[in-house]
PDB file of C-alpha atoms in Angstrom:
ATOM      1  CA  MET A  30       0.000   0.000   0.000  1.00 42.00           C
ATOM      2  CA  LYS A  31       2.801   2.388   0.934  1.00 36.00           C
ATOM      3  CA  LYS A  32       4.573   1.544  -2.332  1.00 38.00           C
ATOM      4  CA  ASN A  33       1.407   2.287  -4.329  1.00 44.00           C
ATOM      5  CA  ILE A  34       0.976   5.662  -2.628  1.00 38.00           C
ATOM      6  CA  THR A  35       4.603   6.513  -3.367  1.00 39.00           C
ATOM      7  CA  GLN A  36       4.105   5.634  -7.039  1.00 43.00           C
ATOM      8  CA  LEU A  37       0.919   7.735  -7.208  1.00 39.00           C
ATOM      9  CA  VAL A  38       2.725  10.703  -5.661  1.00 37.00           C
ATOM     10  CA  LEU A  39       5.573  10.275  -8.144  1.00 38.00           C
ATOM     11  CA  ILE A  40       3.200  10.073 -11.128  1.00 37.00           C
ATOM     12  CA  PHE A  41       1.225  13.087  -9.885  1.00 36.00           C
ATOM     13  CA  SER A  42       4.455  15.070  -9.430  1.00 38.00           C
ATOM     14  CA  ILE A  43       5.606  14.240 -12.967  1.00 34.00           C
ATOM     15  CA  LEU A  44       2.235  15.214 -14.439  1.00 36.00           C
ATOM     16  CA  LEU A  45       2.218  18.421 -12.413  1.00 35.00           C
ATOM     17  CA  GLY A  46       5.728  19.241 -13.594  1.00 36.00           C
ATOM     18  CA  VAL A  47       4.688  18.704 -17.203  1.00 32.00           C
ATOM     19  CA  ALA A  48       1.623  20.867 -16.729  1.00 29.00           C
ATOM     20  CA  LEU A  49       3.673  23.632 -15.150  1.00 27.00           C
ATOM     21  CA  SER A  50       6.259  23.528 -17.904  1.00 25.00           C
ATOM     22  CA  VAL A  51       3.565  23.782 -20.552  1.00 26.00           C
ATOM     23  CA  THR A  52       1.758  26.715 -18.957  1.00 24.00           C
ATOM     24  CA  SER A  53       4.886  28.711 -18.055  1.00 29.00           C
ATOM     25  CA  THR A  54       6.782  28.412 -21.335  1.00 37.00           C
ATOM     26  CA  THR A  55       6.141  30.488 -24.451  1.00 45.00           C
ATOM     27  CA  LYS A  56       7.657  29.150 -27.676  1.00 56.00           C
ATOM     28  CA  ALA A  57      10.019  31.760 -29.077  1.00 67.00           C
ATOM     29  CA  ALA A  58      10.296  32.356 -32.790  1.00 78.00           C
ATOM     30  CA  ASP A  59      13.466  31.419 -34.685  1.00 93.00           C
ATOM     31  CA  TYR A  60      15.592  34.226 -36.111  1.00 96.00           C
ATOM     32  CA  ASP A  61      18.573  34.477 -38.426  1.00 95.00           C
ATOM     33  CA  VAL A  62      21.405  36.651 -37.133  1.00 95.00           C
ATOM     34  CA  THR A  63      23.998  38.744 -38.973  1.00 94.00           C
ATOM     35  CA  THR A  64      26.878  40.319 -37.026  1.00 94.00           C
ATOM     36  CA  ILE A  65      29.173  43.176 -38.039  1.00 92.00           C
ATOM     37  CA  LYS A  66      32.041  44.732 -36.079  1.00 91.00           C
ATOM     38  CA  THR A  67      32.716  48.456 -36.244  1.00 88.00           C
ATOM     39  CA  LYS A  68      36.034  50.108 -37.067  1.00 80.00           C
ATOM     40  CA  GLY A  69      37.742  53.213 -35.691  1.00 75.00           C
ATOM     41  CA  ILE A  70      36.131  52.880 -32.271  1.00 77.00           C
ATOM     42  CA  PHE A  71      39.230  53.882 -30.265  1.00 73.00           C
ATOM     43  CA  HIS A  72      39.266  57.433 -28.846  1.00 76.00           C
ATOM     44  CA  THR A  73      35.606  58.080 -29.667  1.00 86.00           C
ATOM     45  CA  TYR A  74      33.227  59.216 -26.954  1.00 85.00           C
ATOM     46  CA  ASN A  75      29.496  58.888 -26.666  1.00 87.00           C
ATOM     47  CA  SER A  76      27.142  58.202 -29.579  1.00 93.00           C
ATOM     48  CA  SER A  77      23.573  58.965 -30.566  1.00 95.00           C
ATOM     49  CA  ASN A  78      20.622  56.626 -30.625  1.00 95.00           C
ATOM     50  CA  VAL A  79      20.375  54.446 -33.743  1.00 96.00           C
ATOM     51  CA  ARG A  80      17.676  54.650 -36.415  1.00 96.00           C
ATOM     52  CA  ILE A  81      16.929  53.214 -39.842  1.00 95.00           C
ATOM     53  CA  ASN A  82      17.447  55.961 -42.435  1.00 95.00           C
ATOM     54  CA  LYS A  83      15.568  56.508 -45.712  1.00 95.00           C
ATOM     55  CA  ASP A  84      18.020  54.178 -47.489  1.00 93.00           C
ATOM     56  CA  GLY A  85      17.208  51.318 -45.111  1.00 93.00           C
ATOM     57  CA  GLN A  86      20.577  51.505 -43.340  1.00 94.00           C
ATOM     58  CA  LEU A  87      21.251  51.592 -39.626  1.00 95.00           C
ATOM     59  CA  GLN A  88      22.556  55.073 -38.768  1.00 96.00           C
ATOM     60  CA  TYR A  89      24.057  56.864 -35.756  1.00 96.00           C
ATOM     61  CA  TYR A  90      26.488  59.697 -34.911  1.00 95.00           C
ATOM     62  CA  THR A  91      29.555  59.623 -32.685  1.00 94.00           C
ATOM     63  CA  TYR A  92      32.444  62.004 -31.984  1.00 91.00           C
ATOM     64  CA  TYR A  93      36.066  62.255 -30.872  1.00 89.00           C
ATOM     65  CA  ASP A  94      38.321  65.161 -29.883  1.00 86.00           C
ATOM     66  CA  ILE A  95      41.323  66.653 -31.648  1.00 84.00           C
ATOM     67  CA  SER A  96      42.978  70.093 -31.351  1.00 77.00           C
ATOM     68  CA  ASN A  97      40.390  71.364 -28.838  1.00 77.00           C
ATOM     69  CA  LYS A  98      37.517  70.397 -31.136  1.00 87.00           C
ATOM     70  CA  PHE A  99      34.917  67.649 -31.142  1.00 90.00           C
ATOM     71  CA  ILE A 100      34.809  65.944 -34.553  1.00 93.00           C
ATOM     72  CA  PHE A 101      31.432  64.403 -35.321  1.00 94.00           C
ATOM     73  CA  LYS A 102      31.090  61.352 -37.559  1.00 94.00           C
ATOM     74  CA  LYS A 103      28.005  59.957 -39.246  1.00 94.00           C
ATOM     75  CA  VAL A 104      28.096  56.145 -39.224  1.00 94.00           C
ATOM     76  CA  THR A 105      25.941  53.931 -41.446  1.00 94.00           C
ATOM     77  CA  CYS A 106      25.732  50.164 -41.538  1.00 91.00           C
ATOM     78  CA  ASN A 107      24.334  47.627 -43.975  1.00 84.00           C
ATOM     79  CA  ASP A 108      24.510  43.833 -43.675  1.00 75.00           C
ATOM     80  CA  LYS A 109      28.159  43.758 -44.729  1.00 81.00           C
ATOM     81  CA  LYS A 110      30.090  46.709 -43.316  1.00 86.00           C
ATOM     82  CA  PHE A 111      30.163  50.048 -41.533  1.00 91.00           C
ATOM     83  CA  LYS A 112      30.909  53.347 -43.236  1.00 92.00           C
ATOM     84  CA  SER A 113      31.787  56.563 -41.398  1.00 91.00           C
ATOM     85  CA  LYS A 114      32.110  60.137 -42.615  1.00 92.00           C
ATOM     86  CA  LYS A 115      33.299  63.240 -40.800  1.00 93.00           C
ATOM     87  CA  THR A 116      30.480  65.746 -40.761  1.00 94.00           C
ATOM     88  CA  PHE A 117      31.274  68.795 -38.584  1.00 94.00           C
ATOM     89  CA  LYS A 118      33.338  70.222 -35.715  1.00 93.00           C
ATOM     90  CA  ARG A 119      32.290  71.886 -32.480  1.00 90.00           C
ATOM     91  CA  PRO A 120      34.324  73.400 -29.610  1.00 84.00           C
ATOM     92  CA  LEU A 121      35.084  71.159 -26.633  1.00 73.00           C
ATOM     93  CA  LYS A 122      32.292  71.237 -24.022  1.00 68.00           C
ATOM     94  CA  ASP A 123      33.573  70.213 -20.580  1.00 66.00           C
ATOM     95  CA  ASP A 124      33.101  66.416 -20.362  1.00 70.00           C
ATOM     96  CA  GLY A 125      31.285  66.106 -23.674  1.00 83.00           C
ATOM     97  CA  TYR A 126      27.639  65.757 -24.578  1.00 90.00           C
ATOM     98  CA  ASP A 127      25.215  64.007 -22.228  1.00 92.00           C
ATOM     99  CA  ILE A 128      22.644  63.443 -24.977  1.00 94.00           C
ATOM    100  CA  ILE A 129      23.047  63.088 -28.740  1.00 95.00           C
ATOM    101  CA  LYS A 130      19.666  62.352 -30.292  1.00 96.00           C
ATOM    102  CA  GLN A 131      18.812  62.043 -33.961  1.00 96.00           C
ATOM    103  CA  ASP A 132      15.966  64.231 -35.190  1.00 94.00           C
ATOM    104  CA  GLY A 133      15.207  62.511 -38.489  1.00 92.00           C
ATOM    105  CA  ASP A 134      18.013  61.489 -40.849  1.00 92.00           C
ATOM    106  CA  ASN A 135      19.824  64.816 -41.052  1.00 93.00           C
ATOM    107  CA  LYS A 136      19.344  66.678 -37.755  1.00 96.00           C
ATOM    108  CA  LEU A 137      20.653  66.264 -34.212  1.00 96.00           C
ATOM    109  CA  TRP A 138      19.842  67.489 -30.728  1.00 97.00           C
ATOM    110  CA  LEU A 139      22.956  67.955 -28.562  1.00 96.00           C
ATOM    111  CA  VAL A 140      22.574  68.382 -24.796  1.00 95.00           C
ATOM    112  CA  TYR A 141      25.349  69.076 -22.303  1.00 92.00           C
ATOM    113  CA  ARG A 142      25.895  70.389 -18.780  1.00 88.00           C
ATOM    114  CA  LYS A 143      28.216  73.144 -17.606  1.00 84.00           C
ATOM    115  CA  ASN A 144      29.481  73.430 -14.018  1.00 78.00           C
ATOM    116  CA  LEU A 145      26.394  71.619 -12.681  1.00 77.00           C
ATOM    117  CA  LYS A 146      24.529  74.892 -13.050  1.00 82.00           C
ATOM    118  CA  THR A 147      23.387  75.108 -16.662  1.00 89.00           C
ATOM    119  CA  ILE A 148      21.981  72.752 -19.326  1.00 93.00           C
ATOM    120  CA  TYR A 149      22.489  73.681 -22.980  1.00 94.00           C
ATOM    121  CA  PHE A 150      20.276  72.448 -25.831  1.00 96.00           C
ATOM    122  CA  ILE A 151      21.407  72.671 -29.474  1.00 96.00           C
ATOM    123  CA  ASN A 152      19.530  71.624 -32.612  1.00 97.00           C
ATOM    124  CA  CYS A 153      21.743  71.399 -35.706  1.00 96.00           C
ATOM    125  CA  ASN A 154      21.879  69.690 -39.076  1.00 96.00           C
ATOM    126  CA  LYS A 155      24.326  66.982 -40.176  1.00 93.00           C
ATOM    127  CA  ASN A 156      26.839  69.666 -41.171  1.00 94.00           C
ATOM    128  CA  GLY A 157      26.735  71.422 -37.802  1.00 95.00           C
ATOM    129  CA  LYS A 158      24.558  74.379 -38.832  1.00 96.00           C
ATOM    130  CA  VAL A 159      22.677  75.473 -35.684  1.00 96.00           C
ATOM    131  CA  PHE A 160      18.929  76.101 -35.964  1.00 95.00           C
ATOM    132  CA  THR A 161      18.127  76.493 -32.278  1.00 95.00           C
ATOM    133  CA  GLU A 162      20.250  76.964 -29.159  1.00 95.00           C
ATOM    134  CA  PHE A 163      19.104  77.746 -25.632  1.00 96.00           C
ATOM    135  CA  LYS A 164      19.962  77.050 -22.007  1.00 94.00           C
ATOM    136  CA  THR A 165      18.323  76.730 -18.599  1.00 93.00           C
ATOM    137  CA  LYS A 166      19.693  77.309 -15.102  1.00 88.00           C
ATOM    138  CA  ILE A 167      19.900  74.489 -12.560  1.00 82.00           C
ATOM    139  CA  ASN A 168      20.518  75.871  -9.068  1.00 71.00           C
ATOM    140  CA  GLY A 169      21.086  74.338  -5.653  1.00 65.00           C
ATOM    141  CA  TYR A 170      21.876  70.824  -6.906  1.00 73.00           C
ATOM    142  CA  TYR A 171      24.735  68.729  -5.616  1.00 73.00           C
ATOM    143  CA  ASN A 172      24.586  66.607  -8.771  1.00 78.00           C
ATOM    144  CA  PHE A 173      22.245  65.689 -11.597  1.00 84.00           C
ATOM    145  CA  SER A 174      22.058  63.329 -14.572  1.00 89.00           C
ATOM    146  CA  ILE A 175      20.306  63.948 -17.888  1.00 93.00           C
ATOM    147  CA  HIS A 176      18.499  60.777 -18.981  1.00 95.00           C
ATOM    148  CA  ASP A 177      16.581  61.595 -22.126  1.00 97.00           C
ATOM    149  CA  ILE A 178      14.907  64.238 -24.256  1.00 98.00           C
ATOM    150  CA  MET A 179      11.828  64.074 -26.484  1.00 97.00           C
ATOM    151  CA  ILE A 180      10.322  66.299 -29.155  1.00 96.00           C
ATOM    152  CA  ASN A 181       6.520  66.418 -29.075  1.00 95.00           C
ATOM    153  CA  GLY A 182       5.126  68.938 -31.544  1.00 94.00           C
ATOM    154  CA  ASN A 183       6.606  72.341 -30.662  1.00 95.00           C
ATOM    155  CA  LYS A 184       7.701  71.146 -27.223  1.00 97.00           C
ATOM    156  CA  LEU A 185      10.986  69.688 -26.030  1.00 97.00           C
ATOM    157  CA  TYR A 186      10.908  67.563 -22.860  1.00 98.00           C
ATOM    158  CA  CYS A 187      13.955  66.728 -20.763  1.00 97.00           C
ATOM    159  CA  ILE A 188      14.111  64.395 -17.756  1.00 96.00           C
ATOM    160  CA  ASN A 189      16.831  64.557 -15.071  1.00 93.00           C
ATOM    161  CA  SER A 190      17.706  62.756 -11.854  1.00 90.00           C
ATOM    162  CA  CYS A 191      18.803  65.329  -9.277  1.00 87.00           C
ATOM    163  CA  ILE A 192      20.368  65.430  -5.830  1.00 84.00           C
ATOM    164  CA  LYS A 193      19.997  68.631  -3.812  1.00 77.00           C
ATOM    165  CA  ASN A 194      22.528  69.794  -1.264  1.00 70.00           C
ATOM    166  CA  ASN A 195      20.420  68.179   1.455  1.00 66.00           C
ATOM    167  CA  GLU A 196      20.977  64.866  -0.395  1.00 72.00           C
ATOM    168  CA  LYS A 197      17.298  64.376  -1.218  1.00 79.00           C
ATOM    169  CA  GLU A 198      16.891  62.716  -4.613  1.00 87.00           C
ATOM    170  CA  PHE A 199      14.150  63.695  -7.018  1.00 90.00           C
ATOM    171  CA  VAL A 200      13.176  63.604 -10.676  1.00 93.00           C
ATOM    172  CA  GLU A 201      12.766  66.784 -12.706  1.00 93.00           C
ATOM    173  CA  ILE A 202      10.754  67.002 -15.939  1.00 96.00           C
ATOM    174  CA  LEU A 203      11.475  70.146 -17.954  1.00 96.00           C
ATOM    175  CA  CYS A 204       9.314  71.305 -20.857  1.00 97.00           C
ATOM    176  CA  PHE A 205      10.428  74.015 -23.316  1.00 98.00           C
ATOM    177  CA  ASN A 206       9.219  75.679 -26.460  1.00 97.00           C
ATOM    178  CA  LYS A 207      11.692  74.011 -28.826  1.00 95.00           C
ATOM    179  CA  LYS A 208      11.954  77.062 -31.109  1.00 92.00           C
ATOM    180  CA  ASN A 209      12.684  79.859 -28.637  1.00 93.00           C
ATOM    181  CA  GLY A 210      13.750  77.886 -25.552  1.00 95.00           C
ATOM    182  CA  LYS A 211      11.094  79.392 -23.281  1.00 96.00           C
ATOM    183  CA  LEU A 212      10.551  77.222 -20.195  1.00 96.00           C
ATOM    184  CA  ILE A 213       6.911  76.096 -20.171  1.00 97.00           C
ATOM    185  CA  SER A 214       6.935  73.911 -17.054  1.00 96.00           C
ATOM    186  CA  ARG A 215       9.222  72.374 -14.440  1.00 94.00           C
ATOM    187  CA  ILE A 216       7.773  69.385 -12.556  1.00 95.00           C
ATOM    188  CA  LYS A 217       9.501  67.624  -9.670  1.00 92.00           C
ATOM    189  CA  PHE A 218       8.686  64.424  -7.799  1.00 89.00           C
ATOM    190  CA  PRO A 219      10.653  62.249  -5.330  1.00 88.00           C
ATOM    191  CA  GLN A 220      12.879  59.532  -6.768  1.00 87.00           C
ATOM    192  CA  LYS A 221      12.323  56.358  -4.768  1.00 83.00           C
ATOM    193  CA  GLU A 222      14.336  54.003  -6.989  1.00 85.00           C
ATOM    194  CA  GLU A 223      17.519  54.137  -9.055  1.00 88.00           C
ATOM    195  CA  TYR A 224      15.958  54.454 -12.492  1.00 92.00           C
ATOM    196  CA  SER A 225      16.929  54.699 -16.138  1.00 92.00           C
ATOM    197  CA  PHE A 226      14.301  56.949 -17.774  1.00 95.00           C
ATOM    198  CA  ARG A 227      13.076  56.981 -21.380  1.00 96.00           C
ATOM    199  CA  PHE A 228      10.394  59.004 -23.130  1.00 97.00           C
ATOM    200  CA  ALA A 229       7.981  57.227 -25.467  1.00 95.00           C
ATOM    201  CA  GLY A 230       4.778  58.657 -26.856  1.00 90.00           C
ATOM    202  CA  LYS A 231       3.333  60.859 -24.144  1.00 93.00           C
ATOM    203  CA  LYS A 232       4.701  58.793 -21.276  1.00 97.00           C
ATOM    204  CA  ILE A 233       7.899  58.200 -19.306  1.00 97.00           C
ATOM    205  CA  TYR A 234       9.210  54.666 -18.835  1.00 97.00           C
ATOM    206  CA  ALA A 235      11.542  54.006 -15.903  1.00 96.00           C
ATOM    207  CA  ILE A 236      13.387  50.716 -15.438  1.00 95.00           C
ATOM    208  CA  ALA A 237      14.728  49.988 -11.955  1.00 91.00           C
ATOM    209  CA  TYR A 238      18.487  49.357 -12.061  1.00 85.00           C
ATOM    210  CA  PHE A 239      18.550  46.988  -9.114  1.00 85.00           C
ATOM    211  CA  ASP A 240      15.070  45.498  -9.242  1.00 90.00           C
ATOM    212  CA  ASP A 241      12.768  43.648 -11.626  1.00 94.00           C
ATOM    213  CA  PHE A 242      10.122  46.132 -12.761  1.00 95.00           C
ATOM    214  CA  ILE A 243       9.369  49.055 -15.079  1.00 96.00           C
ATOM    215  CA  ASP A 244       7.291  51.976 -13.806  1.00 96.00           C
ATOM    216  CA  VAL A 245       5.367  54.131 -16.282  1.00 97.00           C
ATOM    217  CA  PHE A 246       4.678  57.811 -15.529  1.00 96.00           C
ATOM    218  CA  SER A 247       2.697  60.564 -17.199  1.00 96.00           C
ATOM    219  CA  LEU A 248       4.518  63.663 -18.431  1.00 96.00           C
ATOM    220  CA  LYS A 249       3.350  65.321 -15.207  1.00 94.00           C
ATOM    221  CA  GLY A 250       5.053  62.697 -13.052  1.00 94.00           C
ATOM    222  CA  LYS A 251       2.009  60.637 -12.071  1.00 95.00           C
ATOM    223  CA  LYS A 252       2.670  56.905 -11.813  1.00 95.00           C
ATOM    224  CA  LEU A 253       0.347  55.081 -14.206  1.00 96.00           C
ATOM    225  CA  VAL A 254       1.291  51.402 -14.051  1.00 96.00           C
ATOM    226  CA  THR A 255       4.045  48.967 -13.050  1.00 96.00           C
ATOM    227  CA  TYR A 256       5.166  45.996 -15.168  1.00 97.00           C
ATOM    228  CA  LYS A 257       7.152  43.098 -13.725  1.00 97.00           C
ATOM    229  CA  LEU A 258      10.241  42.251 -15.745  1.00 97.00           C
ATOM    230  CA  PRO A 259      10.835  38.644 -16.869  1.00 96.00           C
ATOM    231  CA  GLU A 260      13.396  36.414 -15.212  1.00 94.00           C
ATOM    232  CA  GLY A 261      16.970  36.566 -16.463  1.00 94.00           C
ATOM    233  CA  LEU A 262      20.295  38.150 -15.585  1.00 92.00           C
ATOM    234  CA  LYS A 263      21.020  41.796 -16.398  1.00 93.00           C
ATOM    235  CA  PHE A 264      24.779  41.209 -16.426  1.00 91.00           C
ATOM    236  CA  LYS A 265      27.180  38.898 -18.230  1.00 89.00           C
ATOM    237  CA  ASN A 266      29.681  37.324 -15.874  1.00 82.00           C
ATOM    238  CA  ASP A 267      28.156  39.447 -13.057  1.00 81.00           C
ATOM    239  CA  GLU A 268      29.958  42.508 -14.473  1.00 84.00           C
ATOM    240  CA  GLU A 269      29.048  43.448 -18.040  1.00 88.00           C
ATOM    241  CA  PRO A 270      25.626  45.151 -18.417  1.00 91.00           C
ATOM    242  CA  PHE A 271      23.409  43.124 -20.723  1.00 95.00           C
ATOM    243  CA  TRP A 272      19.992  44.746 -20.705  1.00 96.00           C
ATOM    244  CA  ASP A 273      18.026  47.485 -22.362  1.00 96.00           C
ATOM    245  CA  PHE A 274      14.454  48.314 -23.287  1.00 97.00           C
ATOM    246  CA  THR A 275      12.586  50.278 -25.902  1.00 97.00           C
ATOM    247  CA  VAL A 276       8.948  51.135 -26.606  1.00 97.00           C
ATOM    248  CA  LYS A 277       7.313  50.887 -30.020  1.00 95.00           C
ATOM    249  CA  ASP A 278       3.657  50.773 -31.113  1.00 93.00           C
ATOM    250  CA  ASN A 279       2.309  50.400 -27.547  1.00 93.00           C
ATOM    251  CA  SER A 280       4.645  47.511 -26.767  1.00 97.00           C
ATOM    252  CA  ILE A 281       7.674  47.390 -24.455  1.00 97.00           C
ATOM    253  CA  TYR A 282      10.634  45.328 -25.710  1.00 98.00           C
ATOM    254  CA  TYR A 283      13.227  44.217 -23.166  1.00 98.00           C
ATOM    255  CA  ILE A 284      16.511  42.313 -23.485  1.00 98.00           C
ATOM    256  CA  ASN A 285      18.543  40.378 -20.908  1.00 96.00           C
ATOM    257  CA  THR A 286      20.793  37.304 -21.007  1.00 95.00           C
ATOM    258  CA  ARG A 287      17.756  35.019 -21.494  1.00 96.00           C
ATOM    259  CA  GLY A 288      16.575  36.699 -24.679  1.00 97.00           C
ATOM    260  CA  VAL A 289      14.274  39.417 -26.017  1.00 98.00           C
ATOM    261  CA  PHE A 290      10.809  39.880 -24.526  1.00 98.00           C
ATOM    262  CA  LYS A 291       7.692  41.804 -25.525  1.00 98.00           C
ATOM    263  CA  CYS A 292       4.930  43.304 -23.360  1.00 97.00           C
ATOM    264  CA  ASP A 293       1.800  44.479 -25.205  1.00 96.00           C
ATOM    265  CA  GLU A 294       0.444  47.388 -23.146  1.00 95.00           C
ATOM    266  CA  HIS A 295      -2.959  47.109 -24.836  1.00 93.00           C
ATOM    267  CA  GLY A 296      -3.050  43.316 -24.687  1.00 89.00           C
ATOM    268  CA  ILE A 297      -1.857  40.755 -22.139  1.00 87.00           C
ATOM    269  CA  LYS A 298       0.265  43.390 -20.295  1.00 91.00           C
ATOM    270  CA  GLU A 299       2.896  40.807 -19.356  1.00 95.00           C
ATOM    271  CA  PHE A 300       6.303  40.083 -20.845  1.00 97.00           C
ATOM    272  CA  GLU A 301       6.430  37.130 -23.246  1.00 97.00           C
ATOM    273  CA  LEU A 302       9.543  35.588 -24.741  1.00 97.00           C
ATOM    274  CA  MET A 303       9.971  36.737 -28.359  1.00 97.00           C
ATOM    275  CA  TYR A 304      13.529  35.466 -28.960  1.00 97.00           C
ATOM    276  CA  ASP A 305      15.208  32.754 -26.879  1.00 96.00           C
ATOM    277  CA  GLY A 306      18.871  33.645 -26.349  1.00 95.00           C
ATOM    278  CA  THR A 307      19.725  30.554 -24.276  1.00 92.00           C
ATOM    279  CA  ASN A 308      21.853  28.990 -27.041  1.00 93.00           C
ATOM    280  CA  ASP A 309      23.020  32.292 -28.543  1.00 94.00           C
ATOM    281  CA  ASP A 310      26.701  32.923 -27.770  1.00 93.00           C
ATOM    282  CA  LEU A 311      26.196  36.686 -28.099  1.00 94.00           C
ATOM    283  CA  PHE A 312      23.881  36.565 -25.081  1.00 94.00           C
ATOM    284  CA  ASN A 313      26.082  34.399 -22.903  1.00 88.00           C
ATOM    285  CA  LYS A 314      29.775  34.396 -23.806  1.00 88.00           C
ATOM    286  CA  ILE A 315      32.347  37.100 -23.135  1.00 84.00           C
ATOM    287  CA  ASP A 316      33.636  38.659 -26.363  1.00 80.00           C
ATOM    288  CA  GLY A 317      35.562  41.902 -26.823  1.00 83.00           C
ATOM    289  CA  SER A 318      33.307  43.410 -29.467  1.00 88.00           C
ATOM    290  CA  PHE A 319      30.061  41.841 -28.226  1.00 91.00           C
ATOM    291  CA  MET A 320      30.586  42.543 -24.526  1.00 91.00           C
ATOM    292  CA  SER A 321      27.689  44.722 -23.315  1.00 94.00           C
ATOM    293  CA  VAL A 322      24.347  45.856 -24.694  1.00 95.00           C
ATOM    294  CA  LYS A 323      24.302  49.540 -25.575  1.00 95.00           C
ATOM    295  CA  GLU A 324      20.891  49.629 -27.232  1.00 97.00           C
ATOM    296  CA  LEU A 325      18.020  47.420 -28.344  1.00 98.00           C
ATOM    297  CA  TYR A 326      16.470  48.762 -31.553  1.00 98.00           C
ATOM    298  CA  VAL A 327      13.234  47.154 -32.740  1.00 98.00           C
ATOM    299  CA  VAL A 328      11.884  47.578 -36.274  1.00 96.00           C
ATOM    300  CA  ASP A 329       8.958  45.210 -35.605  1.00 96.00           C
ATOM    301  CA  ASP A 330       8.441  41.659 -34.326  1.00 96.00           C
ATOM    302  CA  ASN A 331      10.169  40.339 -37.461  1.00 96.00           C
ATOM    303  CA  GLU A 332      13.368  42.373 -37.178  1.00 96.00           C
ATOM    304  CA  PHE A 333      15.442  43.827 -34.345  1.00 97.00           C
ATOM    305  CA  TYR A 334      19.012  44.967 -33.734  1.00 97.00           C
ATOM    306  CA  VAL A 335      21.255  44.546 -30.695  1.00 97.00           C
ATOM    307  CA  ILE A 336      23.899  47.278 -30.485  1.00 96.00           C
ATOM    308  CA  PHE A 337      26.982  46.275 -28.467  1.00 95.00           C
ATOM    309  CA  ASN A 338      29.799  48.205 -26.805  1.00 92.00           C
ATOM    310  CA  ASN A 339      32.817  47.581 -24.576  1.00 89.00           C
ATOM    311  CA  GLU A 340      33.665  50.612 -22.465  1.00 82.00           C
ATOM    312  CA  ALA A 341      36.551  48.977 -20.599  1.00 78.00           C
ATOM    313  CA  GLY A 342      38.203  47.506 -23.687  1.00 79.00           C
ATOM    314  CA  TYR A 343      37.872  50.512 -25.976  1.00 79.00           C
ATOM    315  CA  GLU A 344      37.548  53.417 -23.487  1.00 77.00           C
ATOM    316  CA  SER A 345      34.399  54.428 -25.338  1.00 82.00           C
ATOM    317  CA  VAL A 346      30.670  53.821 -25.030  1.00 87.00           C
ATOM    318  CA  ALA A 347      30.187  54.075 -28.811  1.00 91.00           C
ATOM    319  CA  PRO A 348      29.041  50.881 -30.612  1.00 93.00           C
ATOM    320  CA  THR A 349      31.651  48.156 -31.188  1.00 92.00           C
ATOM    321  CA  ALA A 350      29.372  45.734 -33.078  1.00 93.00           C
ATOM    322  CA  VAL A 351      25.822  45.212 -34.307  1.00 95.00           C
ATOM    323  CA  ALA A 352      23.751  42.039 -34.511  1.00 95.00           C
ATOM    324  CA  ARG A 353      20.724  42.056 -36.809  1.00 95.00           C
ATOM    325  CA  TYR A 354      18.011  39.472 -36.107  1.00 97.00           C
ATOM    326  CA  THR A 355      15.392  38.629 -38.755  1.00 96.00           C
ATOM    327  CA  LYS A 356      12.585  36.133 -38.249  1.00 95.00           C
ATOM    328  CA  LYS A 357      12.803  32.986 -40.340  1.00 93.00           C
ATOM    329  CA  ASN A 358       9.950  32.303 -42.777  1.00 83.00           C
TER     330      ASN A 358
END
């Protein structure tokens, strides 16, 4: 009798395990991958976000310094190689530019800080011709970080993490008229987590550095919803950052060492595995050019790019390699 009970328990446990594995696993689609390493990465500094230009090529800008000038380069990439072209020069600006953001194929927004007291905003074309330039004062702060900017109609939004002299941390959302630089609003709210902030649509997405969730805020700082991140490590070898997220067409895409996940904000509202990176060496092995994730760029569910960098190896946070994933037919 005891033996029969043991067998029943064993069978029930096996069936339960099968049931759990079926209900908790989402089959990920298969993708082809093409990898390309960049050239001329040494001595460059920060880089812009990536985008697909009108010619269907991946495009971004980066810069390096020479003779007290910053030299900007426009970099394009197809499936075979990178091409770079010097575009314009600008005077050195303290520690460089905090934000370089593409505004279409041929324009850039440059944002930098000066003496922890002033933020400068510059809109220029690919040749360096300035269309708009303005600044705003930041007073009484011990330190602050500029996370992101966004153009929405005639408005420019900027989000910062700030620490006042009394060591209280808070988030600041600035809104300007993008043409004349007039400050429209300045909204502050307490920062309760260490976040990385991104604008998307008319919302702010904030991923917790040391936790497993994304908070979504309105442009006025009101928390709207919290999404739990999927399981998986955010670091390769416990050291190299391997995570990022982006928002496109009401869906949040997130990458970690397990793979790429998608959360439909108008649908199931939970992260589902879109690409399984378990057997992908780029997601798991240490490689000089494919060390850390700099950016996840999603075209749609059928195509996405993983932009890599290696700050320690190249003394630069500019891209060192790109992997293009396309869904198999």
